[in-house]
Tab-separated table of C-alpha atoms in Angstrom:
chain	number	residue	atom	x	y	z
A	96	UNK	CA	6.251	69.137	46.063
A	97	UNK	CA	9.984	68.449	45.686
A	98	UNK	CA	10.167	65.404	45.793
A	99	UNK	CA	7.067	64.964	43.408
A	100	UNK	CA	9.117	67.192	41.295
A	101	UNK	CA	12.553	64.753	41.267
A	102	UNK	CA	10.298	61.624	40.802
A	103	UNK	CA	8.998	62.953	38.018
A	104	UNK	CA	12.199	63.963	36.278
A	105	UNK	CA	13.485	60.822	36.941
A	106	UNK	CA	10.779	59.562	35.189
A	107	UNK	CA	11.011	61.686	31.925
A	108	UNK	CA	14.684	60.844	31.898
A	109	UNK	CA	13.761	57.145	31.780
A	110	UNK	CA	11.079	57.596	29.136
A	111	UNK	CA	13.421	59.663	26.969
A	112	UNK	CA	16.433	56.626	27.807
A	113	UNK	CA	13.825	53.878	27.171
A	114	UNK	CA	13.133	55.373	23.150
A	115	UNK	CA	17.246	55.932	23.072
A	116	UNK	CA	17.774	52.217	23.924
A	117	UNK	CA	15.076	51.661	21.029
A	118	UNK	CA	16.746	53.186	18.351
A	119	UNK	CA	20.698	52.185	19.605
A	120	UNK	CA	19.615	48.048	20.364
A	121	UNK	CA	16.664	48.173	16.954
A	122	UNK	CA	13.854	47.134	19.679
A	123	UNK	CA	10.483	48.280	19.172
A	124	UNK	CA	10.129	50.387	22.346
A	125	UNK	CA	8.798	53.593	21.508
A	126	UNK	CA	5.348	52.907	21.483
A	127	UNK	CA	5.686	51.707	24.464
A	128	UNK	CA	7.589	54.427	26.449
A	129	UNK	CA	5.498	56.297	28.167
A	130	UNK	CA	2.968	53.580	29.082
A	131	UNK	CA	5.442	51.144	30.946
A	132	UNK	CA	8.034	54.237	32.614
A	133	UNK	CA	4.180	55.815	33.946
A	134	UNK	CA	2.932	52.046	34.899
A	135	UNK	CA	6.200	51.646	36.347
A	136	UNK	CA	6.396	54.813	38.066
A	137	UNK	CA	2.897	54.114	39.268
A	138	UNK	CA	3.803	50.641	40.790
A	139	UNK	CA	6.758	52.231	42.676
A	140	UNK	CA	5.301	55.130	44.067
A	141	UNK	CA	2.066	53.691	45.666
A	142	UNK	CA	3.263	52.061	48.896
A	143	UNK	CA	2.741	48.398	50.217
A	144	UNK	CA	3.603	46.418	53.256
A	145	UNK	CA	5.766	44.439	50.652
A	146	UNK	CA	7.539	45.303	47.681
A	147	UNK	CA	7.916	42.009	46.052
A	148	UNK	CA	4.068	41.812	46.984
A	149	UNK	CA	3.134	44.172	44.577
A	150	UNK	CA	5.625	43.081	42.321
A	151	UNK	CA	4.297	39.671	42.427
A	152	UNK	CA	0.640	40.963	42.167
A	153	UNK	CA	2.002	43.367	38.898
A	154	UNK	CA	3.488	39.816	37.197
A	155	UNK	CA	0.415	37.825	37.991
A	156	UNK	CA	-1.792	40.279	36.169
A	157	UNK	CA	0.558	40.558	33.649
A	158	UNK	CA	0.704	36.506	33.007
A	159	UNK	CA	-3.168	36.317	33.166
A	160	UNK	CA	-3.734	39.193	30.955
A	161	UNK	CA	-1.503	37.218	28.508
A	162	UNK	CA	-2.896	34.370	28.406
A	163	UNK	CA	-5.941	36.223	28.259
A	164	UNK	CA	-5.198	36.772	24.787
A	165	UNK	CA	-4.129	33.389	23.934
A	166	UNK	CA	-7.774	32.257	25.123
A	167	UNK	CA	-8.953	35.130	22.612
A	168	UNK	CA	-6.353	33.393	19.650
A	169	UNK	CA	-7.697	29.944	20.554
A	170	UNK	CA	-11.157	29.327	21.486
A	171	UNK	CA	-13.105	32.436	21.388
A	172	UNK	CA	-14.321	34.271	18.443
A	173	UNK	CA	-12.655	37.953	17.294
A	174	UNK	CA	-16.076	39.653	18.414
A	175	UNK	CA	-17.194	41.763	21.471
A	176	UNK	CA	-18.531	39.107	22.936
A	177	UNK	CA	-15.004	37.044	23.173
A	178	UNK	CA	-13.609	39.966	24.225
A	179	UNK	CA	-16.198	40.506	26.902
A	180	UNK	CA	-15.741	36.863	27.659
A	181	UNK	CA	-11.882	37.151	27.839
A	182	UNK	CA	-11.769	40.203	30.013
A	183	UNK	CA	-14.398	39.016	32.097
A	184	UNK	CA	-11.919	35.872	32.807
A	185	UNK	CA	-8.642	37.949	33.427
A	186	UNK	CA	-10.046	40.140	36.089
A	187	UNK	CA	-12.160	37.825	37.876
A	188	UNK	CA	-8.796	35.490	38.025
A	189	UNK	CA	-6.833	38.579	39.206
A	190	UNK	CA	-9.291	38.950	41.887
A	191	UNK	CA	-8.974	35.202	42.733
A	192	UNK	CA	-5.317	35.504	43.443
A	193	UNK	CA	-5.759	38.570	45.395
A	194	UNK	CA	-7.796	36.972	47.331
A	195	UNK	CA	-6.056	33.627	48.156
A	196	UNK	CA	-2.617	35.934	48.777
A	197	UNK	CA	-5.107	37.537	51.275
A	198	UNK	CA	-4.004	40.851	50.307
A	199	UNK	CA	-0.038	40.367	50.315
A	200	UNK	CA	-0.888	40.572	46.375
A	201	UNK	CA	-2.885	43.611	46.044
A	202	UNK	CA	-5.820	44.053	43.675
A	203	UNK	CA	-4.244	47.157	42.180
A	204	UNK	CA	-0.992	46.089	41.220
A	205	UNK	CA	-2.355	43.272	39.438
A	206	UNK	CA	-4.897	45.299	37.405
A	207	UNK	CA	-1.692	47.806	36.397
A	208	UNK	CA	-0.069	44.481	35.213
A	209	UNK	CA	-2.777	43.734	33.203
A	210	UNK	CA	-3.023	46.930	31.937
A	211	UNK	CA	0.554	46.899	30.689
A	212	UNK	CA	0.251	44.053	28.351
A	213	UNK	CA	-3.295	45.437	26.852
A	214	UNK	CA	-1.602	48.863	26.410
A	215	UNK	CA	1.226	47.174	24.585
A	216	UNK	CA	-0.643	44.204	22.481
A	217	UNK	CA	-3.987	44.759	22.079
A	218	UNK	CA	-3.535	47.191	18.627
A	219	UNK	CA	-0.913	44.386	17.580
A	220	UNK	CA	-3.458	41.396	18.231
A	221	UNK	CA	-6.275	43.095	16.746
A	222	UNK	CA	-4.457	43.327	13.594
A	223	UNK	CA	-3.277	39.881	13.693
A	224	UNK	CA	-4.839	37.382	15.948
A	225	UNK	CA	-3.510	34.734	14.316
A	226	UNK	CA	0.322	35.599	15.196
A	227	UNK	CA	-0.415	35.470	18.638
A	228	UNK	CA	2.420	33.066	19.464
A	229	UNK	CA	5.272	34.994	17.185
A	230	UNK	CA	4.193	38.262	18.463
A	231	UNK	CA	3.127	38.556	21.767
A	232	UNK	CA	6.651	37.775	23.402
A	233	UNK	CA	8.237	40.595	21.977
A	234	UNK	CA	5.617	43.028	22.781
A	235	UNK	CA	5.541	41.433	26.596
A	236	UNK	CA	9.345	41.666	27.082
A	237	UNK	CA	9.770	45.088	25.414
A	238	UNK	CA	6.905	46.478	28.030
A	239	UNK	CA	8.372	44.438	30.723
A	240	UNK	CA	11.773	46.791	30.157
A	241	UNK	CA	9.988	49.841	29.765
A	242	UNK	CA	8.046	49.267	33.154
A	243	UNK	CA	10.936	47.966	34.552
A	244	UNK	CA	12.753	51.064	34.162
A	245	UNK	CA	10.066	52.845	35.137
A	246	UNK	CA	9.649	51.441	38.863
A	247	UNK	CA	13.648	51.516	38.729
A	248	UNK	CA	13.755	55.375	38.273
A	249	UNK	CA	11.096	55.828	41.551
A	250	UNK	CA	12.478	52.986	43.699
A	251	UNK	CA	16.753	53.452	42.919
A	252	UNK	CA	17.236	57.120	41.796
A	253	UNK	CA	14.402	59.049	44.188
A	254	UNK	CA	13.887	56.444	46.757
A	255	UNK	CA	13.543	59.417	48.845
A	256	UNK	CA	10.046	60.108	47.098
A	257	UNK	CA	9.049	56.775	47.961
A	258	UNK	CA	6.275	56.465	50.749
A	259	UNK	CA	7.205	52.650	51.224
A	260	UNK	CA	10.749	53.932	51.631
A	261	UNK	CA	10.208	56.387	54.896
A	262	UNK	CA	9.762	54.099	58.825
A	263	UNK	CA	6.120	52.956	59.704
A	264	UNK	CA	4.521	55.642	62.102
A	265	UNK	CA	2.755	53.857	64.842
A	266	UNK	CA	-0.609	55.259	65.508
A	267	UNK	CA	-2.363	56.006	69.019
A	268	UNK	CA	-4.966	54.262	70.642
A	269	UNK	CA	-7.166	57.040	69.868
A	270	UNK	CA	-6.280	56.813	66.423
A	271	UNK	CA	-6.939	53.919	65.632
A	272	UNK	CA	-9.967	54.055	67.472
A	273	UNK	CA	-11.023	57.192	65.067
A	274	UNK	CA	-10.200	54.832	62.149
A	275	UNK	CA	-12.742	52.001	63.480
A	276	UNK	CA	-15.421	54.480	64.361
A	277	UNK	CA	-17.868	54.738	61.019
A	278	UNK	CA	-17.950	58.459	60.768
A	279	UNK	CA	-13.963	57.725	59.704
A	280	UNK	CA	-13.578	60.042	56.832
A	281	UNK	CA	-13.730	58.672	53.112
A	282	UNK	CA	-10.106	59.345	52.635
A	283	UNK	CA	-9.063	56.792	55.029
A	284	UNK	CA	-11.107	53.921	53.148
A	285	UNK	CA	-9.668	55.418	49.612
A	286	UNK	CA	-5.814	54.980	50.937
A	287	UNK	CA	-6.293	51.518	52.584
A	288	UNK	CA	-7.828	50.178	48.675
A	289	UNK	CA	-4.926	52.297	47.513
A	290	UNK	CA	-2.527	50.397	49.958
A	291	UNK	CA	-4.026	46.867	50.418
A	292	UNK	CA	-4.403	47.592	54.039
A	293	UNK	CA	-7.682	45.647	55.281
A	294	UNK	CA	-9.227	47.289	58.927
């Protein structure tokens, strides 16, 4: 509970620092705030057998997500359907690379990376598809810095409250023969999507 408690903090400091750096440096971060220091909290605090992994998985869905919306700009029309169309491509591609990183890029991380560029663009392209190409880098980089300051404040300031961060408990026989059997409980199968672990 403590050490929910100091992650947390940490995090509400950043959010608060990441709208003061808006203001002092005239960047447009303070729509963005909260969504990239919680994506960013959220990609530090769920553990992975490799940080740059999900990292790497968080930039790929990022990039796809992106050009996502140039496919929108370019070829398809400003309708449901070319959204449907567009969305339909980004996570089926994210699910590509996950699956030819067999699972050192997990799914997750890049569906948050995904999300961070829809959070911060979509109202922006919607208004003005045609200024895809002026206006797209600026929201990209500004949510870059607030998620990067998010997964800063969880990885640097409370790495204690990191579950990547604490030694790898080695199971038992017996428990890992529990975790083969099929009456394993539900929970189990929830933490290894969580984690990218495959059984």
């Amino acid at each position: 509970m403590v050490r929910s408690l100091v992650t947390g903090l940490c995090l509400a400091v950043f959010a608060a620092v990441i709208i003061g750096l808006s203001s002092v440096l005239g960047l447009d971060l303070e729509h963005v705030a909260l969504l990239g220091a919680a994506l960013g909290g959220v990609l530090g605090l769920v553990p992975h057998a490799s940080t740059w992994g999900k990292v790497a998985g968080f930039l790929a869905g990022f990039l796809l997500a992106w050009l996502g919306f140039g496919l929108r700009a370019a070829e398809l029309p400003d309708s449901s359907a070319g959204r449907a169309v567009a969305a339909f491509v980004v996570v089926a591609l994210i699910a590509v690379v996950t699956a030819a990183s067999r699972g050192r890029l997990p799914l997750w991380s890049g569906l948050v990376g995904a999300a961070s560029i829809v959070g911060a663009y979509e109202s922006v392209y919607t208004n003005a598809p045609s200024q895809f190409l002026s206006e797209s880098p600026a929201a990209a980089t500004t949510v870059l810095l607030a998620v990067g300051l998010g997964y800063l404040s969880t990885n640097l300031l409370a790495p204690q409250a990191n579950p990547s961060h604490s030694p790898p408990r080695h199971r038992s026989s017996a428990e890992r023969v529990e975790e083969s059997s099929p009456d394993s409980d539900t929970a189990t199968d929830l933490d290894g999507l969580m984690t990218g672990a495959t059984r």
